[in-house]
Amino acid sequence: MKEKWHLPTSIAPWEFVQGVQQITGRDSKYCAQLLWQRGIRDLDQLPGFLDAALYQPTNASAFGMEMEWAIARLKQARDRAEKVTIWGDFDADGITSTSVLWDGLGQFFPQHLQLDYYIPNRMTESHGLNCPGIARLGSAETKLIVTCDTGSTNLEEIAYARSLGIEIIITDHHTLPDTRPEVTAIINPRYFEQSHPLYNLSGVAVAYKLVEALYEALPDLPLQPIENLLDLVAIGLIADLVELKGDCRYLAQVGIQQLRKQVNPATMTRPGVAKLLDLCKRNGDRPTDISFGLGPRINAVSRIHGDASFCVELLTSKDEQRCNYLAEEAELANARRKSLQKDTIKQVTKKLEQLDLSTTSVIVLEDPQWQGGVLGLAAGQIAQEYGRPTVLLSRDVSLKDSLGIARNAPTPHEIMARGSARSVNGIDLYQLVKSQSNLLHRFGGHPFAAGLSLPLANLDLFREGINQQLRQQTNIAEMMPQIDIDLVVTVADLGEDLFKELRQLEPYGMGNPVPKLLIKDCWFKNPWNKNIQDNRGQKIEYIKTTFQIGDDSSNQGFPGLWWGHYKDEIPVTGKWDAIAELDFNTFSKRYEIRLVTLGLAANDSSRNSALNQTHQLIDRRSTPQVLDNLEVPPEQASFLQQCPDNWGKICREYQQALKGDRSLVLAYEAASIDAMAIWQQLVGIAKYLSRTQKSVTKSQIQAKLNLSDRAFDLGLKALSDVGLTAKLQGNQYYFDLITNNIDINSNNSLDSFLSIIQEENFQQQYFYQVPLSTINQQLLVNN
């Protein structure tokens, strides 16, 4: 789907740039511009933002009486030798939260004797507390449950635990219920104001704060420094969808410092983390080592196996041999996850072809064959691509009741649809889903992501209701993916200096995303794609394409890659505008860009020359009022008595009327270059669809390439002449490649296609892009 590119409009004042450079001690114009655009403008607080050593973290006592009640109950449990169970979650934030409490509380409670943990199964239990699990803990004589990354809204399950004589301390960061749960303590930063430095803490950071408070209350008992937990905190923080602001950013910064130690045998304390870093070829010194390396591998275990309990052992065990084995298992799970995710995206895209997106504000799709473990990832990808909140559901046919007791096969009204939702463009997903709570079995989450389940019989009502709710808030016509561009750079700017400057703002994450760089008027060479392989050498159905990017600023190309795309999607002719992220590949030991998207260059050199001039072509038939607003006297304008049938004739035949200025000629030549580039892209699309046997609608191709109906028809004819035939089934076009040896420049219909593209591009530029206020001379066409 075509996305909207948004360029920054706010320019950092020179005084601010100077202030940033004084603080950083280096040339930091790009860094200053990013800070200014993102609202980080207080130079007095900037040192603490850039350097964790200069930040004053908030003490755990800020949680007030809730923290005091929690610590008092933990001390009581220790004194009474009561059994304590950590109730965690199966995603990366939940796993690291459990690991922090396992290691941290393990300094005060004997592990496996007085302290254990419980991780729900993603496939059979889903997020949050559940009554069957609580019942098992009651049978095992648990007296106190400490949740992490979950529990705030599980009111029914909390009441059930109380009926069994089990008390609960909640540590969580998800949305709060309307009334305080009846628990011993609830430690949740959502009780703070949004401006509070603790407000954005994720589950692992809240768990860390509980351990921090216990360390302060019983300082003589711990044998390990609390700082040893910070690498786990960083992994969970960066892997989760939370804004890295305030203490959240501070903990991520100091956590990465601790994470770096795991690659050095002399300082390594977590052999499992060290092995994971080795498998994903990372050094542990970048937030991307977590977001693209550790996080996906931890998450993949529950997505593939359901049970992720061994991940706590992987992150906390000191047994190197055991950790190596578990890390290999996580690596294989991640490889299978990639393949499964790609397959699910294909199926979702096929279903979307049957939807009318012009009337759809929230995408809600269900399929009984989808595996729930990857639905959140797929929903996030679809939401970004289509610019709409996305809910993807599979079916959960449970043969047990809420207490885990077997029952008869469910009726249609008892079949549950369960899945994940992801948001986009700042839409509060939690409130959106909550608006349909009367149709749901259960749900939870935060503004960016949610999990939910509902009776399958309610699905149509849910789909209709949630779409109607968002339509009341948002104009569907304006819903399209938006990419916020941070900086405009050239290929010559790419490399070590720019990378080091931008790195000053790390860690990147929610609220401080990886900078998107716009590279204008660039070209591509040597595209090549291949399937990636797992650690056993087996190919995975997940593709990446490498290439070289260049522009007029540099004689040398710069390496790049595009995940999930084929080489046919990289144009090798014409000039393009590209949006990318700059990164350092620790495996290849080189700087490279990760391509985000690309589009036809709006400002190649010839077109710049034309558009910087001050001419406007006006058709007097459709705009007679323009004559009354000419900025030059009519006698100085040139009148044509007959309308030329080709805009090129205007450029060629009336150059004298334009006093020898070749701007229109150059613009027409620029349109010719664009026409050939569009043809190249159309061929690439047709070849890709032929190879993958995917289909596409006419409107999708038109939106992608900005084609009129006439241009579309001529394009299909030109494709047919080179051996790429189109078949229309319903509203879907399928393409077949008749021969592998096609010559895209040998085409009887190509001239007609290029001509109409050339005409339309030229007219659009001069009717819609040059403001009337800049007219110095008018070329008036009479007919």
PDB file of C-alpha atoms in Angstrom, residues 137-300:
ATOM      1  CA  LEU A 137      -0.005 -23.706  42.782  1.00  0.00           C
ATOM      2  CA  GLY A 138      -2.456 -24.053  45.655  1.00  0.00           C
ATOM      3  CA  SER A 139      -1.982 -27.820  45.582  1.00  0.00           C
ATOM      4  CA  ALA A 140       1.792 -27.237  45.745  1.00  0.00           C
ATOM      5  CA  GLU A 141       1.276 -25.147  48.930  1.00  0.00           C
ATOM      6  CA  THR A 142       2.129 -21.771  47.438  1.00  0.00           C
ATOM      7  CA  LYS A 143       1.096 -19.016  49.867  1.00  0.00           C
ATOM      8  CA  LEU A 144       2.235 -15.938  47.942  1.00  0.00           C
ATOM      9  CA  ILE A 145       2.228 -15.223  44.213  1.00  0.00           C
ATOM     10  CA  VAL A 146       4.374 -12.398  42.848  1.00  0.00           C
ATOM     11  CA  THR A 147       3.304 -11.579  39.298  1.00  0.00           C
ATOM     12  CA  CYS A 148       5.488  -9.865  36.758  1.00  0.00           C
ATOM     13  CA  ASP A 149       4.394  -8.209  33.529  1.00  0.00           C
ATOM     14  CA  THR A 150       0.815  -9.326  34.173  1.00  0.00           C
ATOM     15  CA  GLY A 151      -2.122  -9.489  36.566  1.00  0.00           C
ATOM     16  CA  SER A 152      -3.542  -5.976  36.852  1.00  0.00           C
ATOM     17  CA  THR A 153      -6.929  -6.763  35.296  1.00  0.00           C
ATOM     18  CA  ASN A 154      -7.314 -10.420  36.367  1.00  0.00           C
ATOM     19  CA  LEU A 155      -9.961  -9.645  39.001  1.00  0.00           C
ATOM     20  CA  GLU A 156     -11.781 -12.988  38.770  1.00  0.00           C
ATOM     21  CA  GLU A 157      -8.550 -14.972  39.065  1.00  0.00           C
ATOM     22  CA  ILE A 158      -7.395 -12.827  41.999  1.00  0.00           C
ATOM     23  CA  ALA A 159     -10.643 -13.575  43.820  1.00  0.00           C
ATOM     24  CA  TYR A 160     -10.175 -17.293  43.123  1.00  0.00           C
ATOM     25  CA  ALA A 161      -6.642 -17.206  44.547  1.00  0.00           C
ATOM     26  CA  ARG A 162      -7.935 -15.527  47.713  1.00  0.00           C
ATOM     27  CA  SER A 163     -10.505 -18.290  48.097  1.00  0.00           C
ATOM     28  CA  LEU A 164      -7.590 -20.750  48.182  1.00  0.00           C
ATOM     29  CA  GLY A 165      -5.739 -18.713  50.790  1.00  0.00           C
ATOM     30  CA  ILE A 166      -3.131 -17.403  48.325  1.00  0.00           C
ATOM     31  CA  GLU A 167      -2.089 -13.761  48.519  1.00  0.00           C
ATOM     32  CA  ILE A 168      -0.859 -11.839  45.487  1.00  0.00           C
ATOM     33  CA  ILE A 169       1.644  -9.058  44.876  1.00  0.00           C
ATOM     34  CA  ILE A 170       1.206  -7.624  41.382  1.00  0.00           C
ATOM     35  CA  THR A 171       4.105  -6.091  39.463  1.00  0.00           C
ATOM     36  CA  ASP A 172       2.887  -5.013  36.053  1.00  0.00           C
ATOM     37  CA  HIS A 173       2.841  -2.132  33.586  1.00  0.00           C
ATOM     38  CA  HIS A 174      -0.320  -2.826  31.612  1.00  0.00           C
ATOM     39  CA  THR A 175      -3.528  -0.821  31.733  1.00  0.00           C
ATOM     40  CA  LEU A 176      -5.203  -0.583  35.130  1.00  0.00           C
ATOM     41  CA  PRO A 177      -8.736  -1.705  36.004  1.00  0.00           C
ATOM     42  CA  ASP A 178     -11.324   0.855  37.117  1.00  0.00           C
ATOM     43  CA  THR A 179     -10.954  -0.171  40.758  1.00  0.00           C
ATOM     44  CA  ARG A 180      -7.919  -1.364  42.674  1.00  0.00           C
ATOM     45  CA  PRO A 181      -7.632  -5.172  42.721  1.00  0.00           C
ATOM     46  CA  GLU A 182      -7.994  -6.855  46.134  1.00  0.00           C
ATOM     47  CA  VAL A 183      -4.334  -7.800  46.418  1.00  0.00           C
ATOM     48  CA  THR A 184      -1.606  -7.339  49.015  1.00  0.00           C
ATOM     49  CA  ALA A 185       0.122  -4.769  46.775  1.00  0.00           C
ATOM     50  CA  ILE A 186       0.011  -3.613  43.193  1.00  0.00           C
ATOM     51  CA  ILE A 187       3.135  -1.977  41.796  1.00  0.00           C
ATOM     52  CA  ASN A 188       2.202  -0.485  38.445  1.00  0.00           C
ATOM     53  CA  PRO A 189       3.663   2.746  37.011  1.00  0.00           C
ATOM     54  CA  ARG A 190       0.322   3.510  35.326  1.00  0.00           C
ATOM     55  CA  TYR A 191      -0.725   5.049  38.652  1.00  0.00           C
ATOM     56  CA  PHE A 192       1.774   7.860  38.028  1.00  0.00           C
ATOM     57  CA  GLU A 193       1.192  10.913  35.848  1.00  0.00           C
ATOM     58  CA  GLN A 194       2.446  10.481  32.285  1.00  0.00           C
ATOM     59  CA  SER A 195       5.210  13.007  32.937  1.00  0.00           C
ATOM     60  CA  HIS A 196       6.625  10.935  35.830  1.00  0.00           C
ATOM     61  CA  PRO A 197      10.063   9.411  35.073  1.00  0.00           C
ATOM     62  CA  LEU A 198       8.788   5.939  36.082  1.00  0.00           C
ATOM     63  CA  TYR A 199       5.570   6.023  34.037  1.00  0.00           C
ATOM     64  CA  ASN A 200       6.973   4.165  31.008  1.00  0.00           C
ATOM     65  CA  LEU A 201       8.627   1.268  32.847  1.00  0.00           C
ATOM     66  CA  SER A 202       8.029  -2.138  31.282  1.00  0.00           C
ATOM     67  CA  GLY A 203       7.337  -5.302  33.262  1.00  0.00           C
ATOM     68  CA  VAL A 204      11.001  -6.180  33.729  1.00  0.00           C
ATOM     69  CA  ALA A 205      11.818  -2.695  35.017  1.00  0.00           C
ATOM     70  CA  VAL A 206       8.963  -2.825  37.553  1.00  0.00           C
ATOM     71  CA  ALA A 207      10.214  -6.224  38.723  1.00  0.00           C
ATOM     72  CA  TYR A 208      13.692  -4.731  39.087  1.00  0.00           C
ATOM     73  CA  LYS A 209      12.292  -1.912  41.240  1.00  0.00           C
ATOM     74  CA  LEU A 210      10.744  -4.489  43.593  1.00  0.00           C
ATOM     75  CA  VAL A 211      14.108  -6.241  43.931  1.00  0.00           C
ATOM     76  CA  GLU A 212      15.811  -2.873  44.407  1.00  0.00           C
ATOM     77  CA  ALA A 213      13.489  -2.065  47.300  1.00  0.00           C
ATOM     78  CA  LEU A 214      14.111  -5.479  48.885  1.00  0.00           C
ATOM     79  CA  TYR A 215      17.887  -4.985  48.559  1.00  0.00           C
ATOM     80  CA  GLU A 216      17.519  -1.700  50.420  1.00  0.00           C
ATOM     81  CA  ALA A 217      15.296  -3.244  53.114  1.00  0.00           C
ATOM     82  CA  LEU A 218      17.614  -6.238  53.733  1.00  0.00           C
ATOM     83  CA  PRO A 219      21.038  -4.975  52.584  1.00  0.00           C
ATOM     84  CA  ASP A 220      23.107  -7.611  54.418  1.00  0.00           C
ATOM     85  CA  LEU A 221      21.577 -10.691  52.790  1.00  0.00           C
ATOM     86  CA  PRO A 222      22.332 -10.468  49.025  1.00  0.00           C
ATOM     87  CA  LEU A 223      25.528 -12.134  47.827  1.00  0.00           C
ATOM     88  CA  GLN A 224      25.347 -10.738  44.292  1.00  0.00           C
ATOM     89  CA  PRO A 225      25.300  -7.025  43.393  1.00  0.00           C
ATOM     90  CA  ILE A 226      21.954  -5.845  42.040  1.00  0.00           C
ATOM     91  CA  GLU A 227      23.773  -4.408  38.995  1.00  0.00           C
ATOM     92  CA  ASN A 228      24.154  -7.980  37.733  1.00  0.00           C
ATOM     93  CA  LEU A 229      20.441  -7.886  36.864  1.00  0.00           C
ATOM     94  CA  LEU A 230      20.668  -4.868  34.587  1.00  0.00           C
ATOM     95  CA  ASP A 231      21.478  -6.784  31.390  1.00  0.00           C
ATOM     96  CA  LEU A 232      18.200  -8.668  31.779  1.00  0.00           C
ATOM     97  CA  VAL A 233      16.400  -5.357  32.364  1.00  0.00           C
ATOM     98  CA  ALA A 234      17.797  -3.921  29.136  1.00  0.00           C
ATOM     99  CA  ILE A 235      16.743  -6.988  27.126  1.00  0.00           C
ATOM    100  CA  GLY A 236      13.164  -6.812  28.361  1.00  0.00           C
ATOM    101  CA  LEU A 237      12.873  -3.040  28.036  1.00  0.00           C
ATOM    102  CA  ILE A 238      14.087  -2.814  24.466  1.00  0.00           C
ATOM    103  CA  ALA A 239      12.218  -5.929  23.322  1.00  0.00           C
ATOM    104  CA  ASP A 240       8.916  -4.562  24.648  1.00  0.00           C
ATOM    105  CA  LEU A 241       6.744  -1.749  23.280  1.00  0.00           C
ATOM    106  CA  VAL A 242       7.455   0.983  25.831  1.00  0.00           C
ATOM    107  CA  GLU A 243       8.781   4.507  25.444  1.00  0.00           C
ATOM    108  CA  LEU A 244      12.424   4.818  26.428  1.00  0.00           C
ATOM    109  CA  LYS A 245      12.046   7.984  28.486  1.00  0.00           C
ATOM    110  CA  GLY A 246      13.113   8.921  32.002  1.00  0.00           C
ATOM    111  CA  ASP A 247      14.210   5.974  34.135  1.00  0.00           C
ATOM    112  CA  CYS A 248      13.226   3.646  31.321  1.00  0.00           C
ATOM    113  CA  ARG A 249      15.959   5.093  29.115  1.00  0.00           C
ATOM    114  CA  TYR A 250      18.442   5.165  31.991  1.00  0.00           C
ATOM    115  CA  LEU A 251      17.916   1.481  32.796  1.00  0.00           C
ATOM    116  CA  ALA A 252      18.305   0.557  29.133  1.00  0.00           C
ATOM    117  CA  GLN A 253      21.579   2.509  28.930  1.00  0.00           C
ATOM    118  CA  VAL A 254      23.187   0.976  32.017  1.00  0.00           C
ATOM    119  CA  GLY A 255      21.755  -2.417  31.086  1.00  0.00           C
ATOM    120  CA  ILE A 256      23.526  -2.383  27.732  1.00  0.00           C
ATOM    121  CA  GLN A 257      26.756  -1.587  29.543  1.00  0.00           C
ATOM    122  CA  GLN A 258      26.220  -4.745  31.593  1.00  0.00           C
ATOM    123  CA  LEU A 259      25.229  -6.729  28.499  1.00  0.00           C
ATOM    124  CA  ARG A 260      28.557  -5.941  26.818  1.00  0.00           C
ATOM    125  CA  LYS A 261      30.330  -7.924  29.526  1.00  0.00           C
ATOM    126  CA  GLN A 262      28.713 -11.171  28.377  1.00  0.00           C
ATOM    127  CA  VAL A 263      30.890 -11.458  25.255  1.00  0.00           C
ATOM    128  CA  ASN A 264      34.074 -11.335  27.321  1.00  0.00           C
ATOM    129  CA  PRO A 265      34.892 -14.659  29.059  1.00  0.00           C
ATOM    130  CA  ALA A 266      36.610 -12.755  31.869  1.00  0.00           C
ATOM    131  CA  THR A 267      33.459 -10.784  32.774  1.00  0.00           C
ATOM    132  CA  MET A 268      30.719 -13.128  31.501  1.00  0.00           C
ATOM    133  CA  THR A 269      28.103 -14.022  34.136  1.00  0.00           C
ATOM    134  CA  ARG A 270      25.339 -15.415  31.903  1.00  0.00           C
ATOM    135  CA  PRO A 271      26.556 -18.172  29.565  1.00  0.00           C
ATOM    136  CA  GLY A 272      23.099 -18.426  27.978  1.00  0.00           C
ATOM    137  CA  VAL A 273      23.074 -14.776  26.984  1.00  0.00           C
ATOM    138  CA  ALA A 274      26.656 -15.093  25.726  1.00  0.00           C
ATOM    139  CA  LYS A 275      25.715 -18.039  23.511  1.00  0.00           C
ATOM    140  CA  LEU A 276      22.642 -16.245  22.117  1.00  0.00           C
ATOM    141  CA  LEU A 277      24.801 -13.260  21.203  1.00  0.00           C
ATOM    142  CA  ASP A 278      27.249 -15.598  19.494  1.00  0.00           C
ATOM    143  CA  LEU A 279      24.488 -17.288  17.496  1.00  0.00           C
ATOM    144  CA  CYS A 280      23.037 -13.997  16.266  1.00  0.00           C
ATOM    145  CA  LYS A 281      26.539 -12.608  15.609  1.00  0.00           C
ATOM    146  CA  ARG A 282      26.145  -9.633  17.928  1.00  0.00           C
ATOM    147  CA  ASN A 283      28.403  -7.934  20.475  1.00  0.00           C
ATOM    148  CA  GLY A 284      25.776  -6.823  22.984  1.00  0.00           C
ATOM    149  CA  ASP A 285      26.748  -3.156  22.747  1.00  0.00           C
ATOM    150  CA  ARG A 286      23.807  -1.947  20.623  1.00  0.00           C
ATOM    151  CA  PRO A 287      20.049  -1.806  21.254  1.00  0.00           C
ATOM    152  CA  THR A 288      19.642  -3.487  17.860  1.00  0.00           C
ATOM    153  CA  ASP A 289      21.519  -6.485  19.284  1.00  0.00           C
ATOM    154  CA  ILE A 290      18.423  -6.914  21.442  1.00  0.00           C
ATOM    155  CA  SER A 291      15.649  -5.837  19.081  1.00  0.00           C
ATOM    156  CA  PHE A 292      16.969  -7.888  16.134  1.00  0.00           C
ATOM    157  CA  GLY A 293      18.962 -10.521  18.026  1.00  0.00           C
ATOM    158  CA  LEU A 294      18.135 -11.552  21.592  1.00  0.00           C
ATOM    159  CA  GLY A 295      14.511 -10.409  21.752  1.00  0.00           C
ATOM    160  CA  PRO A 296      13.214 -12.354  18.729  1.00  0.00           C
ATOM    161  CA  ARG A 297      14.982 -15.528  19.853  1.00  0.00           C
ATOM    162  CA  ILE A 298      13.502 -15.397  23.349  1.00  0.00           C
ATOM    163  CA  ASN A 299      10.049 -14.636  21.952  1.00  0.00           C
ATOM    164  CA  ALA A 300      10.299 -17.396  19.355  1.00  0.00           C
TER     165      ALA A 300
END
